[in-house]
PDB file of C-alpha atoms in Angstrom:
ATOM      1  CA  MET A   1      -8.329  -2.859  29.963  1.00 72.00           C
ATOM      2  CA  LYS A   2      -7.928  -1.042  26.645  1.00 87.00           C
ATOM      3  CA  LYS A   3      -9.386  -2.618  23.541  1.00 96.00           C
ATOM      4  CA  ILE A   4      -6.959  -3.381  20.717  1.00 97.00           C
ATOM      5  CA  ALA A   5      -7.045  -2.477  17.039  1.00 98.00           C
ATOM      6  CA  VAL A   6      -4.594  -4.426  14.878  1.00 97.00           C
ATOM      7  CA  ILE A   7      -3.631  -3.170  11.438  1.00 97.00           C
ATOM      8  CA  MET A   8      -2.082  -5.756   9.144  1.00 97.00           C
ATOM      9  CA  ILE A   9       0.408  -4.316   6.662  1.00 96.00           C
ATOM     10  CA  GLY A  10       1.977  -6.043   3.671  1.00 95.00           C
ATOM     11  CA  ILE A  11       1.714  -6.687  -0.037  1.00 94.00           C
ATOM     12  CA  GLN A  12      -0.456  -9.396  -1.550  1.00 93.00           C
ATOM     13  CA  SER A  13       0.585 -12.942  -0.567  1.00 92.00           C
ATOM     14  CA  SER A  14       2.784 -11.750   2.298  1.00 92.00           C
ATOM     15  CA  GLY A  15       0.735 -13.921   4.690  1.00 90.00           C
ATOM     16  CA  LYS A  16      -1.586 -11.385   6.334  1.00 92.00           C
ATOM     17  CA  THR A  17      -4.757 -13.477   6.195  1.00 91.00           C
ATOM     18  CA  GLU A  18      -2.883 -16.657   7.092  1.00 88.00           C
ATOM     19  CA  TYR A  19      -1.477 -14.896  10.165  1.00 90.00           C
ATOM     20  CA  VAL A  20      -4.907 -13.554  11.158  1.00 93.00           C
ATOM     21  CA  ASN A  21      -6.508 -16.991  10.765  1.00 91.00           C
ATOM     22  CA  ARG A  22      -3.722 -18.768  12.636  1.00 88.00           C
ATOM     23  CA  TYR A  23      -3.108 -16.376  15.530  1.00 90.00           C
ATOM     24  CA  LEU A  24      -5.898 -13.802  15.898  1.00 93.00           C
ATOM     25  CA  LYS A  25      -9.117 -15.537  14.876  1.00 89.00           C
ATOM     26  CA  GLY A  26     -11.606 -15.760  17.722  1.00 90.00           C
ATOM     27  CA  ARG A  27      -9.941 -13.005  19.754  1.00 93.00           C
ATOM     28  CA  TYR A  28     -10.368 -10.239  17.175  1.00 95.00           C
ATOM     29  CA  THR A  29     -13.100  -9.449  14.685  1.00 93.00           C
ATOM     30  CA  ALA A  30     -11.435  -9.730  11.273  1.00 92.00           C
ATOM     31  CA  ILE A  31     -12.230  -6.954   8.833  1.00 92.00           C
ATOM     32  CA  GLY A  32     -10.726  -7.317   5.386  1.00 82.00           C
ATOM     33  CA  SER A  33     -10.870  -6.369   1.767  1.00 63.00           C
ATOM     34  CA  ASP A  34     -10.973 -10.047   0.724  1.00 60.00           C
ATOM     35  CA  THR A  35     -14.476 -10.326   2.159  1.00 59.00           C
ATOM     36  CA  LEU A  36     -15.874  -6.775   2.340  1.00 51.00           C
ATOM     37  CA  TYR A  37     -14.414  -5.458  -0.954  1.00 54.00           C
ATOM     38  CA  THR A  38     -14.895  -1.706  -0.374  1.00 61.00           C
ATOM     39  CA  GLU A  39     -13.337   0.848   1.937  1.00 64.00           C
ATOM     40  CA  ASN A  40     -16.813   2.008   3.009  1.00 74.00           C
ATOM     41  CA  SER A  41     -17.751  -1.533   4.042  1.00 81.00           C
ATOM     42  CA  GLU A  42     -14.533  -1.880   6.031  1.00 84.00           C
ATOM     43  CA  MET A  43     -15.071   1.444   7.803  1.00 86.00           C
ATOM     44  CA  TYR A  44     -18.666   0.490   8.637  1.00 88.00           C
ATOM     45  CA  ALA A  45     -17.417  -2.791  10.147  1.00 91.00           C
ATOM     46  CA  VAL A  46     -14.790  -0.896  12.185  1.00 92.00           C
ATOM     47  CA  MET A  47     -17.447   1.479  13.495  1.00 93.00           C
ATOM     48  CA  ASN A  48     -19.587  -1.496  14.536  1.00 94.00           C
ATOM     49  CA  CYS A  49     -16.656  -3.036  16.420  1.00 95.00           C
ATOM     50  CA  ILE A  50     -15.963   0.231  18.210  1.00 96.00           C
ATOM     51  CA  ARG A  51     -19.634   0.657  19.077  1.00 95.00           C
ATOM     52  CA  ASP A  52     -19.717  -2.888  20.475  1.00 96.00           C
ATOM     53  CA  GLY A  53     -16.352  -2.555  22.261  1.00 95.00           C
ATOM     54  CA  GLU A  54     -14.728  -5.386  20.273  1.00 96.00           C
ATOM     55  CA  ASN A  55     -11.074  -5.909  19.461  1.00 97.00           C
ATOM     56  CA  PHE A  56     -10.600  -5.887  15.689  1.00 97.00           C
ATOM     57  CA  VAL A  57      -7.999  -6.533  13.015  1.00 97.00           C
ATOM     58  CA  ILE A  58      -7.852  -4.800   9.619  1.00 95.00           C
ATOM     59  CA  ASP A  59      -6.744  -7.545   7.219  1.00 93.00           C
ATOM     60  CA  SER A  60      -5.886  -5.466   4.148  1.00 91.00           C
ATOM     61  CA  ILE A  61      -2.752  -4.389   2.287  1.00 92.00           C
ATOM     62  CA  ASN A  62      -2.642  -0.946   3.942  1.00 93.00           C
ATOM     63  CA  GLN A  63       0.017   0.007   1.424  1.00 93.00           C
ATOM     64  CA  LYS A  64       0.357   3.687   2.257  1.00 95.00           C
ATOM     65  CA  LYS A  65       0.580   5.745   5.410  1.00 97.00           C
ATOM     66  CA  ALA A  66      -2.704   7.432   4.405  1.00 95.00           C
ATOM     67  CA  ASP A  67      -4.431   4.025   4.169  1.00 92.00           C
ATOM     68  CA  ARG A  68      -3.418   3.264   7.751  1.00 96.00           C
ATOM     69  CA  ALA A  69      -4.033   6.776   9.110  1.00 97.00           C
ATOM     70  CA  LYS A  70      -7.835   6.619   8.961  1.00 94.00           C
ATOM     71  CA  TYR A  71      -7.925   3.454  11.059  1.00 95.00           C
ATOM     72  CA  ILE A  72      -5.279   4.677  13.500  1.00 97.00           C
ATOM     73  CA  ALA A  73      -7.081   7.991  14.058  1.00 96.00           C
ATOM     74  CA  LEU A  74     -10.445   6.322  14.609  1.00 95.00           C
ATOM     75  CA  ALA A  75      -9.032   3.717  16.985  1.00 96.00           C
ATOM     76  CA  ARG A  76      -7.089   6.271  19.025  1.00 96.00           C
ATOM     77  CA  LYS A  77     -10.091   8.603  19.196  1.00 96.00           C
ATOM     78  CA  ASN A  78     -12.024   5.718  20.751  1.00 96.00           C
ATOM     79  CA  ASN A  79      -9.296   4.807  23.253  1.00 96.00           C
ATOM     80  CA  TYR A  80      -7.999   1.680  21.496  1.00 97.00           C
ATOM     81  CA  ARG A  81      -4.413   0.500  21.690  1.00 97.00           C
ATOM     82  CA  VAL A  82      -3.123   0.413  18.089  1.00 97.00           C
ATOM     83  CA  MET A  83      -0.877  -2.436  16.996  1.00 96.00           C
ATOM     84  CA  GLY A  84       0.683  -2.693  13.551  1.00 96.00           C
ATOM     85  CA  ILE A  85       1.811  -6.036  12.171  1.00 96.00           C
ATOM     86  CA  TYR A  86       4.045  -5.626   9.142  1.00 94.00           C
ATOM     87  CA  MET A  87       4.295  -8.841   7.163  1.00 93.00           C
ATOM     88  CA  GLU A  88       7.674  -9.005   5.512  1.00 87.00           C
ATOM     89  CA  SER A  89       7.069  -8.080   1.884  1.00 84.00           C
ATOM     90  CA  VAL A  90       9.952  -9.654  -0.020  1.00 86.00           C
ATOM     91  CA  LEU A  91       8.946 -10.121  -3.646  1.00 91.00           C
ATOM     92  CA  PRO A  92      10.311 -13.655  -4.296  1.00 90.00           C
ATOM     93  CA  TYR A  93       8.641 -15.038  -1.145  1.00 89.00           C
ATOM     94  CA  CYS A  94       5.348 -13.349  -1.973  1.00 90.00           C
ATOM     95  CA  LEU A  95       5.370 -14.518  -5.599  1.00 92.00           C
ATOM     96  CA  GLU A  96       6.025 -18.083  -4.465  1.00 90.00           C
ATOM     97  CA  ARG A  97       3.184 -17.905  -1.930  1.00 88.00           C
ATOM     98  CA  ASN A  98       0.915 -16.371  -4.578  1.00 93.00           C
ATOM     99  CA  LYS A  99       1.391 -19.435  -6.834  1.00 91.00           C
ATOM    100  CA  LYS A 100      -0.309 -21.522  -4.123  1.00 88.00           C
ATOM    101  CA  ARG A 101      -3.390 -19.285  -3.779  1.00 83.00           C
ATOM    102  CA  GLY A 102      -5.556 -21.144  -6.277  1.00 79.00           C
ATOM    103  CA  ARG A 103      -8.457 -19.033  -7.532  1.00 79.00           C
ATOM    104  CA  ARG A 104      -7.420 -16.113  -5.296  1.00 80.00           C
ATOM    105  CA  LYS A 105      -4.144 -15.726  -7.219  1.00 90.00           C
ATOM    106  CA  VAL A 106      -3.139 -12.102  -7.847  1.00 93.00           C
ATOM    107  CA  PRO A 107      -1.525 -11.134 -11.170  1.00 93.00           C
ATOM    108  CA  GLU A 108       2.239 -10.724 -10.708  1.00 93.00           C
ATOM    109  CA  ASP A 109       2.256  -7.199 -12.172  1.00 94.00           C
ATOM    110  CA  ILE A 110      -0.263  -6.102  -9.512  1.00 94.00           C
ATOM    111  CA  ILE A 111       1.945  -7.461  -6.721  1.00 94.00           C
ATOM    112  CA  ARG A 112       5.009  -5.750  -8.212  1.00 94.00           C
ATOM    113  CA  GLY A 113       3.068  -2.479  -8.492  1.00 93.00           C
ATOM    114  CA  THR A 114       1.915  -2.673  -4.892  1.00 93.00           C
ATOM    115  CA  LEU A 115       5.470  -3.239  -3.707  1.00 92.00           C
ATOM    116  CA  LYS A 116       6.744  -0.345  -5.832  1.00 93.00           C
ATOM    117  CA  GLY A 117       4.361   2.108  -4.121  1.00 90.00           C
ATOM    118  CA  PHE A 118       4.600   0.532  -0.662  1.00 93.00           C
ATOM    119  CA  GLU A 119       5.321   2.770   2.324  1.00 95.00           C
ATOM    120  CA  ILE A 120       7.064   1.043   5.231  1.00 93.00           C
ATOM    121  CA  PRO A 121       5.208   1.610   8.544  1.00 95.00           C
ATOM    122  CA  HIS A 122       6.689   3.757  11.285  1.00 95.00           C
ATOM    123  CA  TYR A 123       5.840   4.340  14.946  1.00 94.00           C
ATOM    124  CA  SER A 124       5.339   8.037  14.163  1.00 95.00           C
ATOM    125  CA  GLU A 125       2.078   7.121  12.412  1.00 97.00           C
ATOM    126  CA  GLY A 126       0.535   6.551  15.834  1.00 96.00           C
ATOM    127  CA  PHE A 127       1.187   2.878  16.528  1.00 97.00           C
ATOM    128  CA  ASP A 128       1.536   1.855  20.174  1.00 96.00           C
ATOM    129  CA  ASP A 129       3.175  -1.401  19.084  1.00 94.00           C
ATOM    130  CA  LEU A 130       4.683  -2.350  15.728  1.00 95.00           C
ATOM    131  CA  TYR A 131       5.964  -5.813  14.809  1.00 93.00           C
ATOM    132  CA  LEU A 132       7.705  -7.425  11.851  1.00 92.00           C
ATOM    133  CA  MET A 133       6.503 -10.928  10.959  1.00 89.00           C
ATOM    134  CA  LYS A 134       8.363 -13.295   8.682  1.00 83.00           C
ATOM    135  CA  ILE A 135       6.809 -16.515   7.401  1.00 74.00           C
ATOM    136  CA  ARG A 136       9.119 -19.297   6.283  1.00 68.00           C
ATOM    137  CA  GLY A 137       7.287 -22.475   5.376  1.00 65.00           C
ATOM    138  CA  ASN A 138       5.119 -23.364   8.364  1.00 64.00           C
ATOM    139  CA  CYS A 139       7.072 -21.171  10.782  1.00 61.00           C
ATOM    140  CA  THR A 140       6.321 -17.575  11.739  1.00 64.00           C
ATOM    141  CA  TYR A 141       9.045 -15.382  13.210  1.00 63.00           C
ATOM    142  CA  SER A 142       8.297 -12.105  14.914  1.00 69.00           C
ATOM    143  CA  SER A 143      10.280  -9.187  16.229  1.00 67.00           C
ATOM    144  CA  GLU A 144       9.502  -5.700  17.405  1.00 72.00           C
ATOM    145  CA  TRP A 145       9.829  -3.327  14.449  1.00 64.00           C
ATOM    146  CA  LYS A 146      12.863  -1.069  14.612  1.00 67.00           C
ATOM    147  CA  ASN A 147      12.649   2.002  12.396  1.00 60.00           C
TER     148      ASN A 147
END
C-alpha cells in the first residue's frame, strides 16, 4: 500500500492545525512551521519520514504553488500518494478564528497579505487527491476540490 503525504493549504487561522489535530494525529507525522520554524527543518523532517516509510502531513500555509512543489516532487519521487487539503480561506472567518488564538494570534495585516498573494491549489501541481475543507463552529465540511 502506498504511503501518503498530505499537504495542508490555507492562510493563517483557516483551521489547518485544528484539522490535523482532530483528524490526522496519530496516523500521520505532523510537520509544521508552528513547531519547526524553518523550511530546512521541515524538509529534514520530511526526509526522515520518507526514510522511515511514515505517512506525513505538512501543516504550513503553503501559500504558493512553489511552496507546495518541493514537497509534491519529493513525495512523488519516493512513491507517495499526494493529497492536498485546502482549508477554505475566507478572510472574515479567519480573522474571527484568529481572535481566539491567544498568544499565537497573527497580526491582521499579515493575514491580509498572505491572502493577497495566495495561489489556489490545482490538480495540475501533482496532487493525486485534492479536497476543500470548511470549518463552521465545531463542524467540518469536506468536498473534493473542483478546479
